[in-house]
Amino acid sequence: MYKLMTPGPTQVRENVRMARSQVCTNPDLDSEFYDYYKETCELISGLLETRNETLILDGEGILGLEAACASLTEPGDSVLVIDNGVYGRGFADFAAMYGAKVTFYKASYTKAIDMDEFRAFLKKNHNFKYASLVHCDTPSGVLNPVEEIGQELHKYGILSIVDSVSAMFGEPLCVDAGRLDLVCGGSQKALSAPPGLAFVTVSEAAKKAMENRKTPIASFYANLLVFKDYYKNQWFPYTMPISDIYGLRTALENVKADTDRYKRHARLGELTRQRVRHMGLSLYLENGYSNTVTVIRVPEGVNASEILEAMKREHHIMIAGSFDVLSGQVIRIGHMGENANEKDVTETLDALEAVMTAYIK
Ligand SMILES: *Cc1c(COP(=O)(O)O)cnc(C)c1O
């Protein structure tokens, strides 16, 4: 067994694992489970500081992104894809799959979105139904100012789809203050439940846009409207994964009780960056460091997979490489959720220092 220090899946606390082993009812027929589901959704909305409804979907984080795009996009719609990272760019695939005409706002992959530049762009180009944006783009670790971006989009009547899968609960996020319409999260990042669930907060404006479509949503599983009135009608569109939801609920209660969470993430993020620099390694980013993950450039002549292998073999710690355009170029330490504790972060950094010293000598 390895100590998980990857940017998702993260470590899962024992009470979450135990919650998943509770006796199951029939979630389709038991009215108490409808209450439990709804209260769990409301707990998410509360933690994300929004009055918007949250829906929990039976699929990993990616399902939330696809469901948001599938539910909003009608063939021919103009969509703005904010691209300063791998997930940022990836939204174009989902939007295009459902018929969108995509315009990219491209910016450096090593920096957070610059608000002055973005405002200037929007001033000239704002004829979009919605824009997609990523809070923490995990392959590079860049953290974007999603609340400021959301407020700007709102001024032009552009709806927003936000991927905060690897930021929420580790970085502050106030959905209502940012006027954010569809905000996507997942179970296996800073929430520290096992992989398996996605959830989306849905604004009234987004609901209206879905209901007023001229064409039907071209999906069932990725259609957010199929949950409409589930509570009133006591009818889920498909059987809910009850054990996953028991685990999720306990993980959410852990987060809620952990009132120091943002400060701790900030402290451990800063500690990690300082120690990495002190080892003589460089960070991938120039600015916009997320406190949920640190992304380190692999020095010239060093093989990323050999570092990851040595971390496992010699220290029983699992950290991650990256993918797409960053494949082989960086290694990543995930210090989010349950991973974000002084002992494990320090042990990981000590191990990395030992591995790098042995490697480079
Ligand atoms: C992890 C992650 C997702 C979801 O990916 P899954 O493979 O479905 O867990 C989406 N967006 C970002 C930014 C992520 O880090």
PDB file of C-alpha atoms and ligand atoms in Angstrom, residues 7 60-63 65 87 134 136-138 163 165-166 188-189, ligand 1:
ATOM      1  CA  PRO A   7      -4.003  15.228  -6.935  1.00  0.00           C
ATOM      2  CA  GLU A  60     -17.026  10.540 -11.909  1.00  0.00           C
ATOM      3  CA  GLY A  61     -16.221  14.264 -12.192  1.00  0.00           C
ATOM      4  CA  ILE A  62     -16.120  14.158 -15.977  1.00  0.00           C
ATOM      5  CA  LEU A  63     -19.844  13.315 -16.092  1.00  0.00           C
ATOM      6  CA  LEU A  65     -18.656  18.533 -17.170  1.00  0.00           C
ATOM      7  CA  TYR A  87      -8.992  20.782 -18.856  1.00  0.00           C
ATOM      8  CA  VAL A 134     -11.654  25.861 -14.949  1.00  0.00           C
ATOM      9  CA  CYS A 136      -7.814  24.708 -10.782  1.00  0.00           C
ATOM     10  CA  ASP A 137      -6.500  23.176 -14.005  1.00  0.00           C
ATOM     11  CA  THR A 138      -4.949  20.158 -12.305  1.00  0.00           C
ATOM     12  CA  ASP A 163     -14.991  23.015 -13.451  1.00  0.00           C
ATOM     13  CA  VAL A 165     -13.387  19.603  -9.393  1.00  0.00           C
ATOM     14  CA  SER A 166      -9.850  19.917  -8.017  1.00  0.00           C
ATOM     15  CA  GLN A 188     -12.296  12.114  -5.232  1.00  0.00           C
ATOM     16  CA  LYS A 189     -10.372  15.408  -4.977  1.00  0.00           C
TER      17      LYS A 189
HETATM   18  C1  LIG B   1     -10.107  15.162 -11.677  1.00  0.00           C
HETATM   19  C2  LIG B   1     -10.648  16.249 -12.498  1.00  0.00           C
HETATM   20  C3  LIG B   1     -11.835  16.083 -13.227  1.00  0.00           C
HETATM   21  C4  LIG B   1     -12.623  14.810 -13.213  1.00  0.00           C
HETATM   22  O1  LIG B   1     -11.918  13.771 -13.754  1.00  0.00           O
HETATM   23  P1  LIG B   1     -12.307  12.248 -13.388  1.00  0.00           P
HETATM   24  O2  LIG B   1     -11.296  11.483 -14.134  1.00  0.00           O
HETATM   25  O3  LIG B   1     -13.688  12.050 -13.854  1.00  0.00           O
HETATM   26  O4  LIG B   1     -12.192  12.166 -11.909  1.00  0.00           O
HETATM   27  C5  LIG B   1     -12.298  17.159 -13.938  1.00  0.00           C
HETATM   28  N1  LIG B   1     -11.655  18.327 -13.957  1.00  0.00           N
HETATM   29  C6  LIG B   1     -10.523  18.549 -13.265  1.00  0.00           C
HETATM   30  C7  LIG B   1      -9.871  19.870 -13.325  1.00  0.00           C
HETATM   31  C8  LIG B   1      -9.987  17.499 -12.525  1.00  0.00           C
HETATM   32  O5  LIG B   1      -8.853  17.694 -11.826  1.00  0.00           O
END
